[in-house]
Amino acid sequence: MSKNVLIVDDSLYMRKIIKDAMEANGYTVIGQAANGEEAIDMAFELMPDLITLDNILPDMIGTDILKVYKEEGLKSKVIMISAVGQESVVNEGISLGAVDYLVKPFTNDQLIAAIAKT
């Protein structure tokens, strides 16, 4: 059974790259969100197995979204994907429950390796 995925990124281009990589590896993309509010609403509505989460969104920071997911008991696994790669930010994402943190630009192999951890 394939895993259901929610992709969260404000860039349509990045969402397409992630979607294509996911689908090529047998995952089903069940939703795409372009901002934090959508990311929270869709996560609880769709209950995906996996969420890819950008850290810089127009209305929220990804780590704040992770805090909401954690506080509300969302069971989805989260992989953070962001251009922000400072060690403190990466460590915060991991400490808040992200299974991995990819820094843009990334390769499909890096994305698939991160998914394998879920």
Short mmCIF file of N, CA and C in Angstrom, two decimals:
data_model
loop_
_atom_site.label_atom_id
_atom_site.label_comp_id
_atom_site.label_asym_id
_atom_site.label_seq_id
_atom_site.Cartn_x
_atom_site.Cartn_y
_atom_site.Cartn_z
N MET A 1 0.84 -1.18 0.00
CA MET A 1 0.00 0.00 0.00
C MET A 1 0.89 1.25 0.00
N SER A 2 0.60 2.17 -0.90
CA SER A 2 1.44 3.36 -0.98
C SER A 2 1.10 4.34 0.13
N LYS A 3 2.07 5.13 0.49
CA LYS A 3 1.86 6.13 1.53
C LYS A 3 1.26 7.39 0.92
N ASN A 4 0.37 8.02 1.67
CA ASN A 4 -0.25 9.27 1.26
C ASN A 4 0.59 10.44 1.75
N VAL A 5 0.78 11.44 0.87
CA VAL A 5 1.68 12.54 1.15
C VAL A 5 0.98 13.89 0.99
N LEU A 6 1.27 14.80 1.92
CA LEU A 6 0.88 16.20 1.81
C LEU A 6 2.16 17.00 1.59
N ILE A 7 2.17 17.81 0.54
CA ILE A 7 3.34 18.63 0.22
C ILE A 7 3.03 20.08 0.61
N VAL A 8 3.91 20.66 1.42
CA VAL A 8 3.73 22.05 1.86
C VAL A 8 4.93 22.87 1.40
N ASP A 9 4.69 23.78 0.45
CA ASP A 9 5.74 24.68 -0.04
C ASP A 9 5.04 25.82 -0.76
N ASP A 10 5.51 27.05 -0.55
CA ASP A 10 4.87 28.18 -1.22
C ASP A 10 5.23 28.26 -2.70
N SER A 11 6.25 27.52 -3.12
CA SER A 11 6.68 27.52 -4.52
C SER A 11 6.01 26.39 -5.30
N LEU A 12 5.23 26.77 -6.31
CA LEU A 12 4.58 25.78 -7.17
C LEU A 12 5.62 24.88 -7.83
N TYR A 13 6.74 25.47 -8.22
CA TYR A 13 7.83 24.72 -8.85
C TYR A 13 8.36 23.64 -7.91
N MET A 14 8.61 24.00 -6.64
CA MET A 14 9.11 23.01 -5.67
C MET A 14 8.07 21.93 -5.40
N ARG A 15 6.80 22.32 -5.31
CA ARG A 15 5.75 21.32 -5.09
C ARG A 15 5.73 20.31 -6.23
N LYS A 16 5.92 20.79 -7.47
CA LYS A 16 5.93 19.89 -8.62
C LYS A 16 7.13 18.94 -8.57
N ILE A 17 8.32 19.47 -8.23
CA ILE A 17 9.52 18.62 -8.14
C ILE A 17 9.31 17.52 -7.10
N ILE A 18 8.80 17.91 -5.93
CA ILE A 18 8.58 16.94 -4.85
C ILE A 18 7.50 15.93 -5.26
N LYS A 19 6.42 16.44 -5.86
CA LYS A 19 5.32 15.56 -6.29
C LYS A 19 5.81 14.53 -7.31
N ASP A 20 6.56 14.99 -8.31
CA ASP A 20 7.06 14.07 -9.33
C ASP A 20 7.96 12.99 -8.72
N ALA A 21 8.83 13.39 -7.79
CA ALA A 21 9.72 12.42 -7.13
C ALA A 21 8.92 11.43 -6.30
N MET A 22 7.93 11.91 -5.58
CA MET A 22 7.10 11.04 -4.74
C MET A 22 6.35 10.02 -5.60
N GLU A 23 5.69 10.53 -6.63
CA GLU A 23 4.87 9.64 -7.47
C GLU A 23 5.74 8.64 -8.23
N ALA A 24 6.94 9.03 -8.62
CA ALA A 24 7.84 8.12 -9.32
C ALA A 24 8.30 6.98 -8.41
N ASN A 25 8.17 7.19 -7.11
CA ASN A 25 8.59 6.17 -6.14
C ASN A 25 7.41 5.53 -5.42
N GLY A 26 6.24 5.63 -6.02
CA GLY A 26 5.08 4.89 -5.53
C GLY A 26 4.26 5.54 -4.45
N TYR A 27 4.51 6.83 -4.17
CA TYR A 27 3.72 7.54 -3.15
C TYR A 27 2.56 8.26 -3.81
N THR A 28 1.50 8.49 -3.06
CA THR A 28 0.32 9.17 -3.57
C THR A 28 0.23 10.55 -2.93
N VAL A 29 0.29 11.60 -3.74
CA VAL A 29 0.16 12.96 -3.23
C VAL A 29 -1.33 13.28 -3.12
N ILE A 30 -1.79 13.44 -1.88
CA ILE A 30 -3.22 13.66 -1.64
C ILE A 30 -3.57 15.12 -1.41
N GLY A 31 -2.52 15.96 -1.28
CA GLY A 31 -2.79 17.38 -1.09
C GLY A 31 -1.53 18.20 -1.22
N GLN A 32 -1.73 19.49 -1.54
CA GLN A 32 -0.62 20.44 -1.62
C GLN A 32 -1.07 21.74 -0.98
N ALA A 33 -0.22 22.27 -0.12
CA ALA A 33 -0.54 23.52 0.57
C ALA A 33 0.55 24.55 0.26
N ALA A 34 0.14 25.81 0.10
CA ALA A 34 1.08 26.87 -0.25
C ALA A 34 1.37 27.80 0.92
N ASN A 35 0.69 27.58 2.07
CA ASN A 35 0.96 28.43 3.24
C ASN A 35 0.69 27.63 4.52
N GLY A 36 1.03 28.23 5.64
CA GLY A 36 0.93 27.55 6.92
C GLY A 36 -0.49 27.21 7.33
N GLU A 37 -1.41 28.12 7.09
CA GLU A 37 -2.81 27.87 7.45
C GLU A 37 -3.34 26.65 6.71
N GLU A 38 -3.08 26.60 5.40
CA GLU A 38 -3.49 25.43 4.61
C GLU A 38 -2.79 24.17 5.11
N ALA A 39 -1.51 24.30 5.47
CA ALA A 39 -0.73 23.15 5.93
C ALA A 39 -1.35 22.53 7.17
N ILE A 40 -1.80 23.36 8.07
CA ILE A 40 -2.42 22.86 9.30
C ILE A 40 -3.80 22.28 9.01
N ASP A 41 -4.63 23.02 8.29
CA ASP A 41 -5.99 22.55 7.98
C ASP A 41 -5.96 21.23 7.21
N MET A 42 -5.13 21.17 6.17
CA MET A 42 -5.09 19.98 5.31
C MET A 42 -4.51 18.77 6.05
N ALA A 43 -3.53 19.00 6.92
CA ALA A 43 -2.93 17.88 7.65
C ALA A 43 -3.98 17.18 8.50
N PHE A 44 -4.81 17.95 9.20
CA PHE A 44 -5.80 17.34 10.07
C PHE A 44 -7.02 16.84 9.31
N GLU A 45 -7.28 17.43 8.15
CA GLU A 45 -8.39 16.97 7.32
C GLU A 45 -8.03 15.68 6.57
N LEU A 46 -6.82 15.63 6.00
CA LEU A 46 -6.42 14.50 5.15
C LEU A 46 -5.71 13.39 5.91
N MET A 47 -5.09 13.71 7.06
CA MET A 47 -4.34 12.76 7.86
C MET A 47 -3.35 11.95 7.00
N PRO A 48 -2.42 12.64 6.32
CA PRO A 48 -1.45 11.94 5.47
C PRO A 48 -0.46 11.12 6.30
N ASP A 49 0.14 10.13 5.65
CA ASP A 49 1.19 9.35 6.31
C ASP A 49 2.46 10.19 6.44
N LEU A 50 2.68 11.07 5.46
CA LEU A 50 3.91 11.84 5.38
C LEU A 50 3.61 13.27 4.93
N ILE A 51 4.33 14.23 5.52
CA ILE A 51 4.21 15.63 5.12
C ILE A 51 5.61 16.15 4.80
N THR A 52 5.77 16.77 3.62
CA THR A 52 7.01 17.50 3.36
C THR A 52 6.68 18.95 3.68
N LEU A 53 7.51 19.58 4.49
CA LEU A 53 7.19 20.90 5.04
C LEU A 53 8.32 21.89 4.81
N ASP A 54 8.01 22.93 4.03
CA ASP A 54 8.96 24.03 3.84
C ASP A 54 9.04 24.81 5.16
N ASN A 55 10.18 25.42 5.46
CA ASN A 55 10.30 26.15 6.71
C ASN A 55 9.92 27.62 6.58
N ILE A 56 10.01 28.17 5.37
CA ILE A 56 9.68 29.58 5.18
C ILE A 56 8.44 29.68 4.29
N LEU A 57 7.33 30.01 4.91
CA LEU A 57 6.06 30.15 4.19
C LEU A 57 5.59 31.60 4.35
N PRO A 58 4.67 32.06 3.48
CA PRO A 58 4.26 33.47 3.53
C PRO A 58 3.67 33.90 4.87
N ASP A 59 2.98 32.99 5.56
CA ASP A 59 2.26 33.37 6.78
C ASP A 59 2.80 32.76 8.07
N MET A 60 3.67 31.76 7.97
CA MET A 60 4.16 31.06 9.15
C MET A 60 5.55 30.49 8.90
N ILE A 61 6.20 30.11 9.98
CA ILE A 61 7.48 29.40 9.90
C ILE A 61 7.18 27.92 10.12
N GLY A 62 7.85 27.06 9.36
CA GLY A 62 7.59 25.62 9.43
C GLY A 62 7.74 25.04 10.82
N THR A 63 8.72 25.53 11.58
CA THR A 63 8.89 24.98 12.93
C THR A 63 7.67 25.31 13.81
N ASP A 64 7.01 26.45 13.56
CA ASP A 64 5.77 26.77 14.31
C ASP A 64 4.65 25.80 13.92
N ILE A 65 4.62 25.43 12.64
CA ILE A 65 3.63 24.46 12.18
C ILE A 65 3.89 23.11 12.84
N LEU A 66 5.17 22.73 12.91
CA LEU A 66 5.54 21.48 13.59
C LEU A 66 5.06 21.47 15.04
N LYS A 67 5.19 22.62 15.71
CA LYS A 67 4.73 22.72 17.10
C LYS A 67 3.23 22.45 17.19
N VAL A 68 2.45 22.98 16.25
CA VAL A 68 1.00 22.74 16.24
C VAL A 68 0.72 21.26 16.01
N TYR A 69 1.40 20.65 15.04
CA TYR A 69 1.23 19.23 14.78
C TYR A 69 1.50 18.41 16.03
N LYS A 70 2.59 18.75 16.72
CA LYS A 70 3.00 18.00 17.92
C LYS A 70 1.98 18.19 19.05
N GLU A 71 1.58 19.45 19.29
CA GLU A 71 0.63 19.75 20.37
C GLU A 71 -0.72 19.08 20.14
N GLU A 72 -1.13 18.99 18.88
CA GLU A 72 -2.44 18.41 18.55
C GLU A 72 -2.38 16.90 18.33
N GLY A 73 -1.19 16.32 18.45
CA GLY A 73 -1.06 14.87 18.36
C GLY A 73 -1.16 14.29 16.96
N LEU A 74 -0.80 15.08 15.93
CA LEU A 74 -0.83 14.56 14.56
C LEU A 74 0.18 13.42 14.43
N LYS A 75 -0.25 12.32 13.83
CA LYS A 75 0.60 11.13 13.72
C LYS A 75 1.47 11.12 12.46
N SER A 76 1.23 12.02 11.53
CA SER A 76 1.98 12.06 10.28
C SER A 76 3.47 12.26 10.53
N LYS A 77 4.28 11.59 9.72
CA LYS A 77 5.73 11.82 9.73
C LYS A 77 5.99 13.09 8.93
N VAL A 78 6.99 13.88 9.33
CA VAL A 78 7.28 15.14 8.66
C VAL A 78 8.75 15.18 8.24
N ILE A 79 8.97 15.55 6.98
CA ILE A 79 10.31 15.84 6.47
C ILE A 79 10.33 17.32 6.15
N MET A 80 11.22 18.06 6.79
CA MET A 80 11.34 19.48 6.48
C MET A 80 12.25 19.66 5.28
N ILE A 81 11.85 20.56 4.39
CA ILE A 81 12.63 20.87 3.20
C ILE A 81 12.69 22.38 3.09
N SER A 82 13.90 22.95 3.19
CA SER A 82 13.99 24.40 3.20
C SER A 82 15.33 24.89 2.68
N ALA A 83 15.34 26.12 2.22
CA ALA A 83 16.60 26.76 1.83
C ALA A 83 17.37 27.20 3.06
N VAL A 84 16.68 27.26 4.20
CA VAL A 84 17.32 27.65 5.46
C VAL A 84 18.02 26.43 6.03
N GLY A 85 19.36 26.49 6.06
CA GLY A 85 20.10 25.32 6.51
C GLY A 85 20.98 25.54 7.72
N GLN A 86 20.73 26.64 8.46
CA GLN A 86 21.54 26.86 9.66
C GLN A 86 21.34 25.70 10.63
N GLU A 87 22.42 25.30 11.26
CA GLU A 87 22.38 24.15 12.15
C GLU A 87 21.33 24.30 13.25
N SER A 88 21.18 25.51 13.79
CA SER A 88 20.20 25.71 14.86
C SER A 88 18.77 25.47 14.37
N VAL A 89 18.49 25.88 13.14
CA VAL A 89 17.15 25.69 12.57
C VAL A 89 16.91 24.21 12.28
N VAL A 90 17.91 23.55 11.69
CA VAL A 90 17.81 22.11 11.42
C VAL A 90 17.58 21.36 12.72
N ASN A 91 18.37 21.67 13.74
CA ASN A 91 18.22 20.99 15.03
C ASN A 91 16.86 21.23 15.66
N GLU A 92 16.32 22.46 15.51
CA GLU A 92 14.99 22.75 16.05
C GLU A 92 13.94 21.90 15.36
N GLY A 93 14.04 21.81 14.04
CA GLY A 93 13.08 20.98 13.30
C GLY A 93 13.11 19.53 13.74
N ILE A 94 14.29 18.99 13.89
CA ILE A 94 14.44 17.59 14.32
C ILE A 94 13.92 17.43 15.76
N SER A 95 14.23 18.38 16.63
CA SER A 95 13.79 18.28 18.03
C SER A 95 12.27 18.38 18.14
N LEU A 96 11.64 19.03 17.17
CA LEU A 96 10.17 19.14 17.19
C LEU A 96 9.49 17.95 16.52
N GLY A 97 10.29 16.99 16.07
CA GLY A 97 9.69 15.76 15.56
C GLY A 97 9.88 15.46 14.09
N ALA A 98 10.52 16.35 13.34
CA ALA A 98 10.76 16.04 11.93
C ALA A 98 11.71 14.84 11.85
N VAL A 99 11.44 13.91 10.93
CA VAL A 99 12.30 12.74 10.80
C VAL A 99 13.58 13.05 10.02
N ASP A 100 13.54 14.13 9.22
CA ASP A 100 14.72 14.55 8.49
C ASP A 100 14.54 16.00 8.07
N TYR A 101 15.64 16.61 7.64
CA TYR A 101 15.63 18.01 7.22
C TYR A 101 16.52 18.12 5.99
N LEU A 102 15.93 18.41 4.86
CA LEU A 102 16.68 18.56 3.62
C LEU A 102 16.87 20.04 3.31
N VAL A 103 18.06 20.39 2.86
CA VAL A 103 18.33 21.78 2.49
C VAL A 103 18.26 21.89 0.97
N LYS A 104 17.49 22.87 0.49
CA LYS A 104 17.38 23.13 -0.95
C LYS A 104 18.67 23.77 -1.43
N PRO A 105 19.12 23.46 -2.64
CA PRO A 105 18.56 22.44 -3.52
C PRO A 105 18.97 21.04 -3.07
N PHE A 106 18.13 20.09 -3.33
CA PHE A 106 18.38 18.70 -2.96
C PHE A 106 18.18 17.82 -4.18
N THR A 107 18.68 16.60 -4.11
CA THR A 107 18.50 15.66 -5.22
C THR A 107 17.33 14.73 -4.91
N ASN A 108 16.82 14.10 -5.94
CA ASN A 108 15.75 13.11 -5.74
C ASN A 108 16.24 11.98 -4.84
N ASP A 109 17.51 11.61 -4.99
CA ASP A 109 18.07 10.55 -4.14
C ASP A 109 18.05 10.95 -2.67
N GLN A 110 18.37 12.22 -2.38
CA GLN A 110 18.33 12.69 -1.00
C GLN A 110 16.89 12.65 -0.46
N LEU A 111 15.94 13.04 -1.30
CA LEU A 111 14.53 13.02 -0.89
C LEU A 111 14.07 11.59 -0.61
N ILE A 112 14.41 10.68 -1.50
CA ILE A 112 13.98 9.28 -1.33
C ILE A 112 14.66 8.67 -0.09
N ALA A 113 15.92 9.03 0.16
CA ALA A 113 16.61 8.53 1.36
C ALA A 113 15.92 9.05 2.62
N ALA A 114 15.47 10.30 2.59
CA ALA A 114 14.77 10.87 3.75
C ALA A 114 13.43 10.16 3.94
N ILE A 115 12.73 9.88 2.85
CA ILE A 115 11.44 9.18 2.93
C ILE A 115 11.62 7.79 3.51
N ALA A 116 12.72 7.16 3.17
CA ALA A 116 12.99 5.80 3.66
C ALA A 116 13.08 5.76 5.18
N LYS A 117 13.37 6.89 5.80
CA LYS A 117 13.46 6.95 7.27
C LYS A 117 12.08 6.95 7.94
N THR A 118 11.03 7.15 7.14
CA THR A 118 9.69 7.28 7.75
C THR A 118 9.06 5.96 8.03
#
